[in-house]
């Protein structure tokens, strides 16, 4: 008798929970793509620093020529904003220049996320 009551109580509880889950799934408050918040842009310009290094060692940050010290300062500010670096350099098949290596070392020093590109326009992602 004790087990019968226990089994019946457990069955009623499971049935009640199942019905509540079905009711919740059918309600208007369910998740849908339309109600989801908009996805953030992949590249919020304020949080992305596009670093490009030419073969001769000239460094550009967001299209402006910079020194290695200026790049360091910009990367430090980017770190404070939890930003990301988009990095590319001229002629990926050759060994990197001293300046390209210095730029990468500073990026690594700040432990920034990096997305590598294969072109100066940052449209073609690099495949390594």
JSON list of C-alpha atoms in Angstrom, two decimals:
[
{"chain": "A", "resi": 1, "resn": "UNK", "atom": "CA", "xyz": [0.00, 0.00, 0.00]},
{"chain": "A", "resi": 2, "resn": "UNK", "atom": "CA", "xyz": [2.84, 2.36, 0.91]},
{"chain": "A", "resi": 3, "resn": "UNK", "atom": "CA", "xyz": [4.51, 1.76, -2.46]},
{"chain": "A", "resi": 4, "resn": "UNK", "atom": "CA", "xyz": [1.26, 2.28, -4.33]},
{"chain": "A", "resi": 5, "resn": "UNK", "atom": "CA", "xyz": [0.77, 5.72, -2.78]},
{"chain": "A", "resi": 6, "resn": "UNK", "atom": "CA", "xyz": [4.40, 6.62, -3.40]},
{"chain": "A", "resi": 7, "resn": "UNK", "atom": "CA", "xyz": [4.17, 5.48, -7.03]},
{"chain": "A", "resi": 8, "resn": "UNK", "atom": "CA", "xyz": [0.91, 7.36, -7.58]},
{"chain": "A", "resi": 9, "resn": "UNK", "atom": "CA", "xyz": [2.40, 10.54, -6.08]},
{"chain": "A", "resi": 10, "resn": "UNK", "atom": "CA", "xyz": [5.50, 10.30, -8.26]},
{"chain": "A", "resi": 11, "resn": "UNK", "atom": "CA", "xyz": [3.35, 9.68, -11.36]},
{"chain": "A", "resi": 12, "resn": "UNK", "atom": "CA", "xyz": [1.16, 12.72, -10.61]},
{"chain": "A", "resi": 13, "resn": "UNK", "atom": "CA", "xyz": [4.21, 14.89, -10.03]},
{"chain": "A", "resi": 14, "resn": "UNK", "atom": "CA", "xyz": [5.83, 13.81, -13.32]},
{"chain": "A", "resi": 15, "resn": "UNK", "atom": "CA", "xyz": [2.59, 14.35, -15.23]},
{"chain": "A", "resi": 16, "resn": "UNK", "atom": "CA", "xyz": [2.17, 17.79, -13.70]},
{"chain": "A", "resi": 17, "resn": "UNK", "atom": "CA", "xyz": [5.77, 18.79, -14.58]},
{"chain": "A", "resi": 18, "resn": "UNK", "atom": "CA", "xyz": [5.34, 17.47, -18.12]},
{"chain": "A", "resi": 19, "resn": "UNK", "atom": "CA", "xyz": [2.13, 19.45, -18.61]},
{"chain": "A", "resi": 20, "resn": "UNK", "atom": "CA", "xyz": [3.78, 22.59, -17.24]},
{"chain": "A", "resi": 21, "resn": "UNK", "atom": "CA", "xyz": [6.67, 22.18, -19.70]},
{"chain": "A", "resi": 22, "resn": "UNK", "atom": "CA", "xyz": [4.20, 21.75, -22.59]},
{"chain": "A", "resi": 23, "resn": "UNK", "atom": "CA", "xyz": [2.24, 24.83, -21.49]},
{"chain": "A", "resi": 24, "resn": "UNK", "atom": "CA", "xyz": [5.45, 26.86, -21.27]},
{"chain": "A", "resi": 25, "resn": "UNK", "atom": "CA", "xyz": [6.56, 25.68, -24.71]},
{"chain": "A", "resi": 26, "resn": "UNK", "atom": "CA", "xyz": [3.23, 26.70, -26.22]},
{"chain": "A", "resi": 27, "resn": "UNK", "atom": "CA", "xyz": [3.04, 30.10, -24.54]},
{"chain": "A", "resi": 28, "resn": "UNK", "atom": "CA", "xyz": [3.77, 33.42, -26.24]},
{"chain": "A", "resi": 29, "resn": "UNK", "atom": "CA", "xyz": [6.84, 33.98, -24.09]},
{"chain": "A", "resi": 30, "resn": "UNK", "atom": "CA", "xyz": [8.95, 31.35, -25.82]},
{"chain": "A", "resi": 31, "resn": "UNK", "atom": "CA", "xyz": [12.25, 32.22, -27.43]},
{"chain": "A", "resi": 32, "resn": "UNK", "atom": "CA", "xyz": [12.25, 33.03, -31.11]},
{"chain": "A", "resi": 33, "resn": "UNK", "atom": "CA", "xyz": [14.77, 34.51, -33.48]},
{"chain": "A", "resi": 34, "resn": "UNK", "atom": "CA", "xyz": [12.57, 37.57, -33.82]},
{"chain": "A", "resi": 35, "resn": "UNK", "atom": "CA", "xyz": [12.70, 38.22, -30.07]},
{"chain": "A", "resi": 36, "resn": "UNK", "atom": "CA", "xyz": [16.44, 37.63, -29.76]},
{"chain": "A", "resi": 37, "resn": "UNK", "atom": "CA", "xyz": [18.66, 40.67, -29.30]},
{"chain": "A", "resi": 38, "resn": "UNK", "atom": "CA", "xyz": [20.45, 41.79, -32.46]},
{"chain": "A", "resi": 39, "resn": "UNK", "atom": "CA", "xyz": [23.83, 40.23, -32.96]},
{"chain": "A", "resi": 40, "resn": "UNK", "atom": "CA", "xyz": [26.67, 42.69, -32.39]},
{"chain": "A", "resi": 41, "resn": "UNK", "atom": "CA", "xyz": [28.58, 43.71, -35.46]},
{"chain": "A", "resi": 42, "resn": "UNK", "atom": "CA", "xyz": [31.61, 41.53, -35.98]},
{"chain": "A", "resi": 43, "resn": "UNK", "atom": "CA", "xyz": [33.83, 44.57, -36.11]},
{"chain": "A", "resi": 44, "resn": "UNK", "atom": "CA", "xyz": [32.78, 47.39, -33.85]},
{"chain": "A", "resi": 45, "resn": "UNK", "atom": "CA", "xyz": [35.24, 50.00, -35.09]},
{"chain": "A", "resi": 46, "resn": "UNK", "atom": "CA", "xyz": [35.82, 51.31, -31.56]},
{"chain": "A", "resi": 47, "resn": "UNK", "atom": "CA", "xyz": [36.98, 47.87, -30.43]},
{"chain": "A", "resi": 48, "resn": "UNK", "atom": "CA", "xyz": [39.04, 46.79, -33.44]},
{"chain": "A", "resi": 49, "resn": "UNK", "atom": "CA", "xyz": [42.55, 47.88, -34.33]},
{"chain": "A", "resi": 50, "resn": "UNK", "atom": "CA", "xyz": [43.55, 46.92, -37.87]},
{"chain": "A", "resi": 51, "resn": "UNK", "atom": "CA", "xyz": [47.32, 46.49, -37.95]},
{"chain": "A", "resi": 52, "resn": "UNK", "atom": "CA", "xyz": [49.06, 46.14, -41.29]},
{"chain": "A", "resi": 53, "resn": "UNK", "atom": "CA", "xyz": [52.83, 45.87, -41.77]},
{"chain": "A", "resi": 54, "resn": "UNK", "atom": "CA", "xyz": [54.36, 46.45, -45.19]},
{"chain": "A", "resi": 55, "resn": "UNK", "atom": "CA", "xyz": [57.31, 44.43, -46.47]},
{"chain": "A", "resi": 56, "resn": "UNK", "atom": "CA", "xyz": [59.66, 47.38, -45.80]},
{"chain": "A", "resi": 57, "resn": "UNK", "atom": "CA", "xyz": [58.55, 47.45, -42.14]},
{"chain": "A", "resi": 58, "resn": "UNK", "atom": "CA", "xyz": [56.16, 50.40, -42.28]},
{"chain": "A", "resi": 59, "resn": "UNK", "atom": "CA", "xyz": [53.38, 49.86, -39.72]},
{"chain": "A", "resi": 60, "resn": "UNK", "atom": "CA", "xyz": [49.81, 51.06, -40.15]},
{"chain": "A", "resi": 61, "resn": "UNK", "atom": "CA", "xyz": [47.11, 51.11, -37.48]},
{"chain": "A", "resi": 62, "resn": "UNK", "atom": "CA", "xyz": [43.61, 51.68, -38.85]},
{"chain": "A", "resi": 63, "resn": "UNK", "atom": "CA", "xyz": [45.15, 53.07, -42.03]},
{"chain": "A", "resi": 64, "resn": "UNK", "atom": "CA", "xyz": [47.46, 55.57, -40.36]},
{"chain": "A", "resi": 65, "resn": "UNK", "atom": "CA", "xyz": [51.23, 55.11, -40.34]},
{"chain": "A", "resi": 66, "resn": "UNK", "atom": "CA", "xyz": [52.51, 54.66, -36.77]},
{"chain": "A", "resi": 67, "resn": "UNK", "atom": "CA", "xyz": [55.76, 54.00, -34.97]},
{"chain": "A", "resi": 68, "resn": "UNK", "atom": "CA", "xyz": [56.18, 50.90, -32.86]},
{"chain": "A", "resi": 69, "resn": "UNK", "atom": "CA", "xyz": [55.76, 53.07, -29.72]},
{"chain": "A", "resi": 70, "resn": "UNK", "atom": "CA", "xyz": [52.52, 54.55, -31.05]},
{"chain": "A", "resi": 71, "resn": "UNK", "atom": "CA", "xyz": [51.29, 51.05, -31.86]},
{"chain": "A", "resi": 72, "resn": "UNK", "atom": "CA", "xyz": [52.16, 49.96, -28.33]},
{"chain": "A", "resi": 73, "resn": "UNK", "atom": "CA", "xyz": [50.07, 52.83, -26.91]},
{"chain": "A", "resi": 74, "resn": "UNK", "atom": "CA", "xyz": [47.11, 52.03, -29.15]},
{"chain": "A", "resi": 75, "resn": "UNK", "atom": "CA", "xyz": [47.26, 48.35, -28.21]},
{"chain": "A", "resi": 76, "resn": "UNK", "atom": "CA", "xyz": [47.36, 49.27, -24.53]},
{"chain": "A", "resi": 77, "resn": "UNK", "atom": "CA", "xyz": [44.20, 51.36, -24.97]},
{"chain": "A", "resi": 78, "resn": "UNK", "atom": "CA", "xyz": [42.59, 48.55, -26.95]},
{"chain": "A", "resi": 79, "resn": "UNK", "atom": "CA", "xyz": [43.32, 46.10, -24.12]},
{"chain": "A", "resi": 80, "resn": "UNK", "atom": "CA", "xyz": [41.46, 48.39, -21.70]},
{"chain": "A", "resi": 81, "resn": "UNK", "atom": "CA", "xyz": [38.42, 48.22, -24.02]},
{"chain": "A", "resi": 82, "resn": "UNK", "atom": "CA", "xyz": [38.68, 44.44, -24.39]},
{"chain": "A", "resi": 83, "resn": "UNK", "atom": "CA", "xyz": [39.16, 44.93, -28.13]},
{"chain": "A", "resi": 84, "resn": "UNK", "atom": "CA", "xyz": [40.47, 42.74, -30.91]},
{"chain": "A", "resi": 85, "resn": "UNK", "atom": "CA", "xyz": [43.33, 43.14, -33.36]},
{"chain": "A", "resi": 86, "resn": "UNK", "atom": "CA", "xyz": [42.97, 42.44, -37.04]},
{"chain": "A", "resi": 87, "resn": "UNK", "atom": "CA", "xyz": [46.49, 41.75, -38.28]},
{"chain": "A", "resi": 88, "resn": "UNK", "atom": "CA", "xyz": [47.89, 41.45, -41.76]},
{"chain": "A", "resi": 89, "resn": "UNK", "atom": "CA", "xyz": [51.26, 41.93, -43.38]},
{"chain": "A", "resi": 90, "resn": "UNK", "atom": "CA", "xyz": [52.61, 42.20, -46.86]},
{"chain": "A", "resi": 91, "resn": "UNK", "atom": "CA", "xyz": [53.66, 38.95, -48.54]},
{"chain": "A", "resi": 92, "resn": "UNK", "atom": "CA", "xyz": [52.68, 36.30, -46.02]},
{"chain": "A", "resi": 93, "resn": "UNK", "atom": "CA", "xyz": [54.78, 33.68, -47.80]},
{"chain": "A", "resi": 94, "resn": "UNK", "atom": "CA", "xyz": [58.04, 35.46, -46.91]},
{"chain": "A", "resi": 95, "resn": "UNK", "atom": "CA", "xyz": [59.63, 35.66, -43.48]},
{"chain": "A", "resi": 96, "resn": "UNK", "atom": "CA", "xyz": [58.21, 38.56, -41.45]},
{"chain": "A", "resi": 97, "resn": "UNK", "atom": "CA", "xyz": [60.21, 41.76, -41.13]},
{"chain": "A", "resi": 98, "resn": "UNK", "atom": "CA", "xyz": [61.73, 42.81, -37.82]},
{"chain": "A", "resi": 99, "resn": "UNK", "atom": "CA", "xyz": [58.92, 45.37, -37.46]},
{"chain": "A", "resi": 100, "resn": "UNK", "atom": "CA", "xyz": [56.24, 42.76, -38.15]},
{"chain": "A", "resi": 101, "resn": "UNK", "atom": "CA", "xyz": [57.71, 40.55, -35.46]},
{"chain": "A", "resi": 102, "resn": "UNK", "atom": "CA", "xyz": [57.86, 43.48, -33.03]},
{"chain": "A", "resi": 103, "resn": "UNK", "atom": "CA", "xyz": [54.19, 44.28, -33.72]},
{"chain": "A", "resi": 104, "resn": "UNK", "atom": "CA", "xyz": [53.15, 40.68, -33.12]},
{"chain": "A", "resi": 105, "resn": "UNK", "atom": "CA", "xyz": [55.19, 40.51, -29.91]},
{"chain": "A", "resi": 106, "resn": "UNK", "atom": "CA", "xyz": [53.43, 43.60, -28.54]},
{"chain": "A", "resi": 107, "resn": "UNK", "atom": "CA", "xyz": [50.04, 42.15, -29.46]},
{"chain": "A", "resi": 108, "resn": "UNK", "atom": "CA", "xyz": [50.98, 38.97, -27.60]},
{"chain": "A", "resi": 109, "resn": "UNK", "atom": "CA", "xyz": [52.29, 40.99, -24.64]},
{"chain": "A", "resi": 110, "resn": "UNK", "atom": "CA", "xyz": [48.82, 42.51, -24.15]},
{"chain": "A", "resi": 111, "resn": "UNK", "atom": "CA", "xyz": [47.18, 39.10, -24.65]},
{"chain": "A", "resi": 112, "resn": "UNK", "atom": "CA", "xyz": [44.77, 40.53, -27.19]},
{"chain": "A", "resi": 113, "resn": "UNK", "atom": "CA", "xyz": [42.56, 38.45, -29.42]},
{"chain": "A", "resi": 114, "resn": "UNK", "atom": "CA", "xyz": [43.86, 38.46, -32.98]},
{"chain": "A", "resi": 115, "resn": "UNK", "atom": "CA", "xyz": [42.20, 37.74, -36.27]},
{"chain": "A", "resi": 116, "resn": "UNK", "atom": "CA", "xyz": [44.68, 37.21, -39.12]},
{"chain": "A", "resi": 117, "resn": "UNK", "atom": "CA", "xyz": [44.05, 38.45, -42.63]},
{"chain": "A", "resi": 118, "resn": "UNK", "atom": "CA", "xyz": [45.83, 37.84, -45.92]},
{"chain": "A", "resi": 119, "resn": "UNK", "atom": "CA", "xyz": [45.24, 41.24, -47.48]},
{"chain": "A", "resi": 120, "resn": "UNK", "atom": "CA", "xyz": [45.68, 44.95, -46.79]},
{"chain": "A", "resi": 121, "resn": "UNK", "atom": "CA", "xyz": [41.92, 45.58, -46.96]},
{"chain": "A", "resi": 122, "resn": "UNK", "atom": "CA", "xyz": [41.15, 42.98, -44.23]},
{"chain": "A", "resi": 123, "resn": "UNK", "atom": "CA", "xyz": [38.61, 41.19, -46.37]},
{"chain": "A", "resi": 124, "resn": "UNK", "atom": "CA", "xyz": [40.31, 37.79, -46.83]},
{"chain": "A", "resi": 125, "resn": "UNK", "atom": "CA", "xyz": [40.97, 35.79, -43.68]},
{"chain": "A", "resi": 126, "resn": "UNK", "atom": "CA", "xyz": [44.35, 34.08, -43.55]},
{"chain": "A", "resi": 127, "resn": "UNK", "atom": "CA", "xyz": [44.37, 30.28, -43.54]},
{"chain": "A", "resi": 128, "resn": "UNK", "atom": "CA", "xyz": [47.25, 28.79, -41.61]}
]
